Structures are given as C-alpha cells and as structure tokens.
PDB file of C-alpha atoms in Angstrom:
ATOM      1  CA  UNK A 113      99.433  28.962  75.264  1.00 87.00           C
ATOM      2  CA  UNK A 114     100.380  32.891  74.870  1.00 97.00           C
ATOM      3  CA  UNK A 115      97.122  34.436  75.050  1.00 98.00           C
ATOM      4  CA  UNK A 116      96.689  38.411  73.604  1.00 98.00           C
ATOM      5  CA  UNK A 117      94.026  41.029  73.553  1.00 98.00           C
ATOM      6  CA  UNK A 118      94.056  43.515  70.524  1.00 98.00           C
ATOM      7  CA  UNK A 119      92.066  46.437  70.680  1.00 96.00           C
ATOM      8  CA  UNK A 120      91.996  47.697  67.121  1.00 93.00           C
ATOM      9  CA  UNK A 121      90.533  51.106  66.005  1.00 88.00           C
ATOM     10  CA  UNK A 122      86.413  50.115  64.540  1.00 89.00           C
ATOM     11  CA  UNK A 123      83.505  49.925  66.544  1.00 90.00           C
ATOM     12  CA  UNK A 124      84.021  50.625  70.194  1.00 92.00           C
ATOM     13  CA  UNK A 125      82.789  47.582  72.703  1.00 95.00           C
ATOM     14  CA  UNK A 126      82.109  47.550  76.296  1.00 96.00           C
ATOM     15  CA  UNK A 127      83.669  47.597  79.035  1.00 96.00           C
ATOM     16  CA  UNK A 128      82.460  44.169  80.032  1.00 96.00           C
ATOM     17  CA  UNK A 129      84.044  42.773  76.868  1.00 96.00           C
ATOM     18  CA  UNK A 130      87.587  43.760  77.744  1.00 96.00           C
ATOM     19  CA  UNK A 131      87.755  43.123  80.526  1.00 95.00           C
ATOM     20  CA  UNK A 132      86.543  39.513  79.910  1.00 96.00           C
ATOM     21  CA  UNK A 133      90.134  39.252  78.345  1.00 97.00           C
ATOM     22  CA  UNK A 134      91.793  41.610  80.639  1.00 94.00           C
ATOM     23  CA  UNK A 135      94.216  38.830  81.845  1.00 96.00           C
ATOM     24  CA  UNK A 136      96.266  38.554  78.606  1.00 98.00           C
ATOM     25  CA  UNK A 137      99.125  40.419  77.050  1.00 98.00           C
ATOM     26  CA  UNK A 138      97.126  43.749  75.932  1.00 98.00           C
ATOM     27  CA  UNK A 139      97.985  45.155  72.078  1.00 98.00           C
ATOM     28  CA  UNK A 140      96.524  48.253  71.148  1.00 96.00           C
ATOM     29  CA  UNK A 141      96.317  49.410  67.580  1.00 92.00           C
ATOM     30  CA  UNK A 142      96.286  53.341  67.002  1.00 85.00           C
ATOM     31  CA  UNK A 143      92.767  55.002  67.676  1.00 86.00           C
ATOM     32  CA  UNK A 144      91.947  51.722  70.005  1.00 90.00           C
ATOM     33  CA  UNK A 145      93.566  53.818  72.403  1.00 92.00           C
ATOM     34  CA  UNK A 146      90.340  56.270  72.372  1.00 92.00           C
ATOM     35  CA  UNK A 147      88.671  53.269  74.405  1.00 93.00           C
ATOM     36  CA  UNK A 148      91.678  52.411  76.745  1.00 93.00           C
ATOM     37  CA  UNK A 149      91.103  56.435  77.894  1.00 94.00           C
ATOM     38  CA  UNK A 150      87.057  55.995  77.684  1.00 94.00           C
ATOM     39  CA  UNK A 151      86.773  53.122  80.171  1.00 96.00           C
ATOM     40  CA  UNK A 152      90.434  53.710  81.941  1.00 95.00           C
ATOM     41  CA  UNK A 153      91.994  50.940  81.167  1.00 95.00           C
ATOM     42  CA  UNK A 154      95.587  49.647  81.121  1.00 95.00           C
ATOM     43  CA  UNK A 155      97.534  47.848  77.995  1.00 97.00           C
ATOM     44  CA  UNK A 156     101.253  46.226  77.457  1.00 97.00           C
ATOM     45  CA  UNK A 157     101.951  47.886  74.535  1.00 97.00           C
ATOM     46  CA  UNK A 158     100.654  50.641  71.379  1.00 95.00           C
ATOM     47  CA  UNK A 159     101.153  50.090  67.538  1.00 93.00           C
ATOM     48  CA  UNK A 160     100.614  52.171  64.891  1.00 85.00           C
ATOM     49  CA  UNK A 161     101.583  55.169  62.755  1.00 83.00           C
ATOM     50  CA  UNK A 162      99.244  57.303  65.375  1.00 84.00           C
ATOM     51  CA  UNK A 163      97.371  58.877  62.549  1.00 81.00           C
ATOM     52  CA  UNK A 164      93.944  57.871  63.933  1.00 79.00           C
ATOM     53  CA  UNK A 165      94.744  58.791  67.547  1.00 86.00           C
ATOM     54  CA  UNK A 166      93.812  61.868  69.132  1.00 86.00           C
ATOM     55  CA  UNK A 167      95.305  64.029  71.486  1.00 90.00           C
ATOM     56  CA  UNK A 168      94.246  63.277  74.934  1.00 92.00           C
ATOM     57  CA  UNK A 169      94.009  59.383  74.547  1.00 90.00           C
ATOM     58  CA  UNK A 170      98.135  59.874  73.036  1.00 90.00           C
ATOM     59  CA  UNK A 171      98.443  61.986  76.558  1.00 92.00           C
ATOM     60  CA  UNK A 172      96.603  59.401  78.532  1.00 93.00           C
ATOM     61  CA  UNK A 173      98.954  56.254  76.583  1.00 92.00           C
ATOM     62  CA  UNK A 174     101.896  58.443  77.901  1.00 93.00           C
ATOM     63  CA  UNK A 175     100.700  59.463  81.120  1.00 94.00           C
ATOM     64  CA  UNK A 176     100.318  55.912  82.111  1.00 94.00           C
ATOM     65  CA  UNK A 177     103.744  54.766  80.600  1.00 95.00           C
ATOM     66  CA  UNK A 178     102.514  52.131  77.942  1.00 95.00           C
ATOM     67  CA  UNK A 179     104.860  51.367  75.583  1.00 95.00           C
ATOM     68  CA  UNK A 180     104.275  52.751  72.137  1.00 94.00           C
ATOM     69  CA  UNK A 181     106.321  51.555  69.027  1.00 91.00           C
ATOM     70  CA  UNK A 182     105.586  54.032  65.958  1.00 88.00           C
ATOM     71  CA  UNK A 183     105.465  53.339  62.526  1.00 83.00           C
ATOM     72  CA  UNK A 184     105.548  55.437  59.325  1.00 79.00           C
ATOM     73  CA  UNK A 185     102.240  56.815  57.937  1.00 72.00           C
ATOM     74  CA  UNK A 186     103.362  55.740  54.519  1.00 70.00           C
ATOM     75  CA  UNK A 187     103.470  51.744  55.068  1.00 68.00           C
ATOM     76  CA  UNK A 188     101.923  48.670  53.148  1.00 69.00           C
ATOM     77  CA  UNK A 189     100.002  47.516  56.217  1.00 78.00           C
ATOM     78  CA  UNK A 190      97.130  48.794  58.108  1.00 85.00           C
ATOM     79  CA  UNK A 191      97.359  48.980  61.872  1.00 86.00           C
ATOM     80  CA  UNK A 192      95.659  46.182  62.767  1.00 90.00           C
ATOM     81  CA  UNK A 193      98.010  43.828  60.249  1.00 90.00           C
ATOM     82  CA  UNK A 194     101.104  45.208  61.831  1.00 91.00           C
ATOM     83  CA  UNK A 195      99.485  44.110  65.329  1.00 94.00           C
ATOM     84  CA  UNK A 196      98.160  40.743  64.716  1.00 94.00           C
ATOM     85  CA  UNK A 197     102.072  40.231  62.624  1.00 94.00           C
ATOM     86  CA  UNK A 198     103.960  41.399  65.609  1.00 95.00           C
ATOM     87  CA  UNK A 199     101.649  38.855  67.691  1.00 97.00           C
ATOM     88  CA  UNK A 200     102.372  36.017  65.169  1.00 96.00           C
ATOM     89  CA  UNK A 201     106.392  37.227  65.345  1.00 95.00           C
ATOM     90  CA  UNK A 202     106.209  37.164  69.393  1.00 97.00           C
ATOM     91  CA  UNK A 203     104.919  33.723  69.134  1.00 97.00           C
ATOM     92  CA  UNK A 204     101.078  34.481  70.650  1.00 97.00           C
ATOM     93  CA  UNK A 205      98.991  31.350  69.542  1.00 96.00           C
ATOM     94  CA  UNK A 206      95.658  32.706  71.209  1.00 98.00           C
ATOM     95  CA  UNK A 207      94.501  35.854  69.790  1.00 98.00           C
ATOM     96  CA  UNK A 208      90.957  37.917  70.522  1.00 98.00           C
ATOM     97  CA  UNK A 209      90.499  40.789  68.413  1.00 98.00           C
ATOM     98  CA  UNK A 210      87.571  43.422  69.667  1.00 97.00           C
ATOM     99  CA  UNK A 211      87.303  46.482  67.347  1.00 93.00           C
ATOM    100  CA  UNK A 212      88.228  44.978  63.861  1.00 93.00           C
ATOM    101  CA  UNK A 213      84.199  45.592  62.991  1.00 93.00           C
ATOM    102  CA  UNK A 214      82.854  49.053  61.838  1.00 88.00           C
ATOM    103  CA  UNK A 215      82.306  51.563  59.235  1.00 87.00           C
ATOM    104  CA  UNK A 216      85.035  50.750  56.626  1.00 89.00           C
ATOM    105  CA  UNK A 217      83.864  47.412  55.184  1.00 92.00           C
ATOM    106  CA  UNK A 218      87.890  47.161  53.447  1.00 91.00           C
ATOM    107  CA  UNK A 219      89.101  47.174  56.930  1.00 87.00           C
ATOM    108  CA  UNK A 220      86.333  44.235  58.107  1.00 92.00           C
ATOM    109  CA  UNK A 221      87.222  42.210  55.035  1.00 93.00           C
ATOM    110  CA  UNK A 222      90.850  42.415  55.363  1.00 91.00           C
ATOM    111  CA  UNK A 223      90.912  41.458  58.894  1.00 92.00           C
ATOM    112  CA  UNK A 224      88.026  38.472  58.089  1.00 94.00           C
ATOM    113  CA  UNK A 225      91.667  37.458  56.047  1.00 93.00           C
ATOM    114  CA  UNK A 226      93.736  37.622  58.895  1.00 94.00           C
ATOM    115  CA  UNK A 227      91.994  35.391  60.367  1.00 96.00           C
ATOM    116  CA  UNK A 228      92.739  32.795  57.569  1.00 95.00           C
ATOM    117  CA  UNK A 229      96.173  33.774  58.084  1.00 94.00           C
ATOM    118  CA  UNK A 230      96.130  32.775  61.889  1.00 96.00           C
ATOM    119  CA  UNK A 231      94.420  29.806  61.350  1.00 96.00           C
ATOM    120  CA  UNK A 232      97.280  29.039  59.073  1.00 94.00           C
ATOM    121  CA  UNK A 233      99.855  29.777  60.969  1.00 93.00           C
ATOM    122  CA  UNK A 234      98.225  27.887  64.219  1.00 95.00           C
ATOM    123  CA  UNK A 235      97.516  30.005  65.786  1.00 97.00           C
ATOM    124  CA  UNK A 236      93.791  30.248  67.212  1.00 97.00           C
ATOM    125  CA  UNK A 237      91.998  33.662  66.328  1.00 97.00           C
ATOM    126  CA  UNK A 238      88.726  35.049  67.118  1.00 98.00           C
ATOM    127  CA  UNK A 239      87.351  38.772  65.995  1.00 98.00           C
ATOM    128  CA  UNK A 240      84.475  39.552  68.562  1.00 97.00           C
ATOM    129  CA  UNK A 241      82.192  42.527  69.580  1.00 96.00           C
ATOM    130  CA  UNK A 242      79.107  43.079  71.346  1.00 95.00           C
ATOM    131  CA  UNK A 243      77.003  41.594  68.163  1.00 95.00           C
ATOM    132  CA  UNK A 244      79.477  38.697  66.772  1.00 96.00           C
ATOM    133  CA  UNK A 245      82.118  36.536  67.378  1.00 97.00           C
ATOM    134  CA  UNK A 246      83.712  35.143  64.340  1.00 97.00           C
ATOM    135  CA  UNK A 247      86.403  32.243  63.312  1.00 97.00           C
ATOM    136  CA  UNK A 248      87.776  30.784  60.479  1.00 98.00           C
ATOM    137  CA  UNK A 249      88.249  27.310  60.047  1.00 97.00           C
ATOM    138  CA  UNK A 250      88.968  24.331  57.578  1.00 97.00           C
ATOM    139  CA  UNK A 251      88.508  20.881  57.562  1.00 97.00           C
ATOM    140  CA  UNK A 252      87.634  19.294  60.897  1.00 97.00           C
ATOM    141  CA  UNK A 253      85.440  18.824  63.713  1.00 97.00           C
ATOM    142  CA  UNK A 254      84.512  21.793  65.753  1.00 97.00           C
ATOM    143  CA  UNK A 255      82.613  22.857  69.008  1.00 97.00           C
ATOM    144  CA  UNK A 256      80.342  25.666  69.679  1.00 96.00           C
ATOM    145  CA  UNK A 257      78.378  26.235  72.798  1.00 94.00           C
ATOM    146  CA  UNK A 258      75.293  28.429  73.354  1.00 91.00           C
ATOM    147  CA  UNK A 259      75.778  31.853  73.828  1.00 91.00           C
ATOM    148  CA  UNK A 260      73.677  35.098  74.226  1.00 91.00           C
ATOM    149  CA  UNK A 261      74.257  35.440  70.298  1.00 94.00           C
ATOM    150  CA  UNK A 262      71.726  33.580  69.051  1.00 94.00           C
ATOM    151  CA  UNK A 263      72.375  33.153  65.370  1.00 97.00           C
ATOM    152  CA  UNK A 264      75.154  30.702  63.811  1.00 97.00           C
ATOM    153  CA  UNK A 265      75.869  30.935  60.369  1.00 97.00           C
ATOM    154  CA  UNK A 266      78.770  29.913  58.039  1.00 97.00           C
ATOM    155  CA  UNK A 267      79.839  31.762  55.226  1.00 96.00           C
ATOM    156  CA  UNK A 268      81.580  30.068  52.132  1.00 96.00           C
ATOM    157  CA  UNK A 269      85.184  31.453  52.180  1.00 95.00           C
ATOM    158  CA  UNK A 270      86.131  29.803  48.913  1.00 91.00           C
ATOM    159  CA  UNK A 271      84.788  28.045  46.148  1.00 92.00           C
ATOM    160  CA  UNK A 272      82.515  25.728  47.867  1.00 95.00           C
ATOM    161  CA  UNK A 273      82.472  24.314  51.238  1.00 97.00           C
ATOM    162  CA  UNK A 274      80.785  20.980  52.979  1.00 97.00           C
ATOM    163  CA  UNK A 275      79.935  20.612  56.047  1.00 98.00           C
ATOM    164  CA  UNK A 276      77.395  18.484  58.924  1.00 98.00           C
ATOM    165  CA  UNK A 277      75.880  19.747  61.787  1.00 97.00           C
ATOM    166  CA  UNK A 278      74.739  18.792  65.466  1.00 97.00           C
ATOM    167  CA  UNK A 279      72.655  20.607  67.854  1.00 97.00           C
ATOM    168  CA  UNK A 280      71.660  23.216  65.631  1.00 97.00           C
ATOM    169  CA  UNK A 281      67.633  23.892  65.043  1.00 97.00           C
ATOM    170  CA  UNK A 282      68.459  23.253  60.930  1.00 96.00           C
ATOM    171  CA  UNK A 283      70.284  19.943  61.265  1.00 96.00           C
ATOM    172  CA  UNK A 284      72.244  19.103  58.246  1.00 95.00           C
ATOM    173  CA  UNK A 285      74.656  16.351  56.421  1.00 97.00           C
ATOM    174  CA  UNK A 286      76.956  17.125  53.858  1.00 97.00           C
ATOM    175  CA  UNK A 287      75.554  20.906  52.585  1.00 96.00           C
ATOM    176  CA  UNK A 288      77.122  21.617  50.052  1.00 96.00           C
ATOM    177  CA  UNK A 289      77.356  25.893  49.964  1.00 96.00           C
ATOM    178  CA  UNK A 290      78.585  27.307  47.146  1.00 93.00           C
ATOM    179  CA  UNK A 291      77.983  30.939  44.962  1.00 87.00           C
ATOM    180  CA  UNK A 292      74.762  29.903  43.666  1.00 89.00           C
ATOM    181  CA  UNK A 293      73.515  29.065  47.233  1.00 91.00           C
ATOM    182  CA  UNK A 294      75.530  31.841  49.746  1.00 87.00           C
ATOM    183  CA  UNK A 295      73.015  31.955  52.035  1.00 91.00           C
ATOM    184  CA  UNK A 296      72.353  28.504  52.701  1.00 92.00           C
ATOM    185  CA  UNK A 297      74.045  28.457  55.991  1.00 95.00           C
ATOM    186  CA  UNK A 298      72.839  31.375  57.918  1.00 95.00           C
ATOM    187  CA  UNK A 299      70.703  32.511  60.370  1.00 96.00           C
ATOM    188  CA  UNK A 300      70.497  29.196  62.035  1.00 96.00           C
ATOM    189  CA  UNK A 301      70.227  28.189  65.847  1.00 96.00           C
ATOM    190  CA  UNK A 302      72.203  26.219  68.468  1.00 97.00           C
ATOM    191  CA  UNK A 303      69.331  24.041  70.485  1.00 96.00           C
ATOM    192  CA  UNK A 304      71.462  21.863  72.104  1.00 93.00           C
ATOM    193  CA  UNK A 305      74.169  23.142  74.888  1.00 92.00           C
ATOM    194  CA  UNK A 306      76.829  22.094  72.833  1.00 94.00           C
ATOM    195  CA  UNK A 307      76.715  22.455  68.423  1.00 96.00           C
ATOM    196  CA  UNK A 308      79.068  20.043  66.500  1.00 97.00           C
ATOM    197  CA  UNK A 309      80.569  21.579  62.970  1.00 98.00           C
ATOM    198  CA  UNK A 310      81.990  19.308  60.615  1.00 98.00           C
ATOM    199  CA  UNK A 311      83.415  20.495  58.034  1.00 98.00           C
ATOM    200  CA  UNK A 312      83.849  17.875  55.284  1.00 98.00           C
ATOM    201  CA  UNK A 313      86.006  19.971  52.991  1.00 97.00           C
ATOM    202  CA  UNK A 314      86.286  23.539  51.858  1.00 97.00           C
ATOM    203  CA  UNK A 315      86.456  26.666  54.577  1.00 97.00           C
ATOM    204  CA  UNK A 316      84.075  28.746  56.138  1.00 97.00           C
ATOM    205  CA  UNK A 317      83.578  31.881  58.320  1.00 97.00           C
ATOM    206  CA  UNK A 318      81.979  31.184  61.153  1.00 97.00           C
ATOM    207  CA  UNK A 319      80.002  33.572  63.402  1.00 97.00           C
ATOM    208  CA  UNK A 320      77.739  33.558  66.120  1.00 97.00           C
ATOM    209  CA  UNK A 321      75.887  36.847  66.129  1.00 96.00           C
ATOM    210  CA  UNK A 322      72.621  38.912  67.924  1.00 94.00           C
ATOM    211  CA  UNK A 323      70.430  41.881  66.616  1.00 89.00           C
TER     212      UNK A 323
END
C-alpha cells in the first residue's frame, strides 16, 4: 500500500502523533506548516493557496527545501480537498489525516465527506487527533481494538443505518439508527481486546474518542 500523512490547518496535535506516522509520504496543507516549524519537523511536499500560512513557518518550508506547489486564492476547493485529491490522483490508498478537527465546524463536516469519498474510491482513510479517530464505512464486517479513547460511537451518515456489535459494553443486533433515534449509538465501550462492527446496511461514522 502507499501510505500518506496530511497535516491540514485545524487543531494542532502532538508531537507524539506525527511522528507515529512519520514513516509515510508527508502532505502538508497551508497553515499545517505552523506545526511542521513548532515541533521541527520535516514533510515531502506543501499545498495550498498559502493564505493561512504565516511568515516564519513559509521561511522555515523554504529554508528546509520542501516542495511547495501553490494554488490560487480564488479556487472551488479548500486546502485540505486539494490535498487528500492530489493523494487520490498519486494513487495513495492509506491516508491519516491529523488537523482536519477545529474551530470551523464547515471545514470538520466537509472533510467528515471526504472521508466518504475515500472510502469510495478504496482507498482507506482515517481523520485523527489527540481526542478522536474517525472512519467511514458501509456495509461489512469491521475490527476495532482498544485504545486509550475510550468511547465508540457511530453516527448515522444517511437515512438509516443497521448494524451488530461484539465486544462492546452495549452489545447489540440489528439497531436500527435513524433521525428519530441519532443518538442511539454513542458513547459506548470496547470491553473486549478486540470490537466486531457489522454493519447490516446503511453507513456510519465511526469514532473512537476521549474527554
């Protein structure tokens, strides 16, 4: 598999977080340069229109020679779709996305989409932080294992969704979660080492998350 990193431009993350993924090809969209300059890190490659970047991190990009490829202020896209597209286009089918979480709840819910997209296209996608990790998927069979975020939920990302359950602490078969019932499926606990998702039809957002 082609693995990637992309450090978009929300909530900044530790260290310890990037470098967990430090070992793939390293995308950097805009202002998630502040961090690469913040912690002193390297990357493969900066995309954006460079609206959201500031001086010094731009200096630091440059004074460490990482390719930047510019695009107009006035575009369609925000920074973070023209990253994950040029990812899709360079054939990366493993994608981690830290930053995409933050202030701007248009930004979070447009890349919670992108995530459908990837998922779509094969390829596998995850948007993490220091709080939540969070995938989208269809019908199937899934694994999760226990983490230090200790709450699993699904969200209903259509109409309805159905799904079964192993090795949570709320075992259930065949929930059906809909808009009368949203918040049916969250908040709940992995006991076991290992949590089996099946979902029976529909999609969902799935996300593991701590306080």
């Amino acid at each position: 598999m082609k693995k990637a990193l992309l450090i978009s431009g929300g909530r900044q993350v530790s260290r310890e977080l990037i470098e967990k993924y430090s070992d793939r090809f390293i995308l950097v969209a805009d202002g998630g340069a502040k961090l690469l300059k913040k912690y002193e890190l390297d990357a493969d490659l900066l995309l954006g229109d460079l609206d959201s970047i500031d001086e010094e991190s731009l200096y630091y990009v440059k004074k460490h020679n990482i390719k930047i490829k510019k695009f107009p202020t006035k575009k369609d896209f925000t920074d973070t779709a023209l990253c994950l597209d040029y990812l899709f286009d360079e054939g990366y089918d493993d994608i981690i996305i830290l930053g995409a979480l933050g202030t701007r709840l248009d930004h979070e819910l447009a890349n919670l989409s992108y995530l459908k997209k990837a998922y779509r296209c094969g390829v596998s996608a995850k948007i993490i932080d220091n709080y939540n990790e969070i995938t989208y998927a269809e019908e199937g069979e899934y694994e999760f294992y226990k983490s230090d975020k200790k709450y699993f939920s699904l969200i209903n990302a259509g109409d309805k969704m159905n799904f079964t359950t192993k090795g949570l602490y709320y075992e259930v078969k065949n929930l059906e979660v809909n808009s009368e019932n949203p918040s049916r499926a969250v908040s709940n606990e992995i006991v076991a080492d290992k949590a089996i998702i099946k979902i029976n039809y529909g999609a969902a957002f799935i996300i593991q998350s701590r306080d």
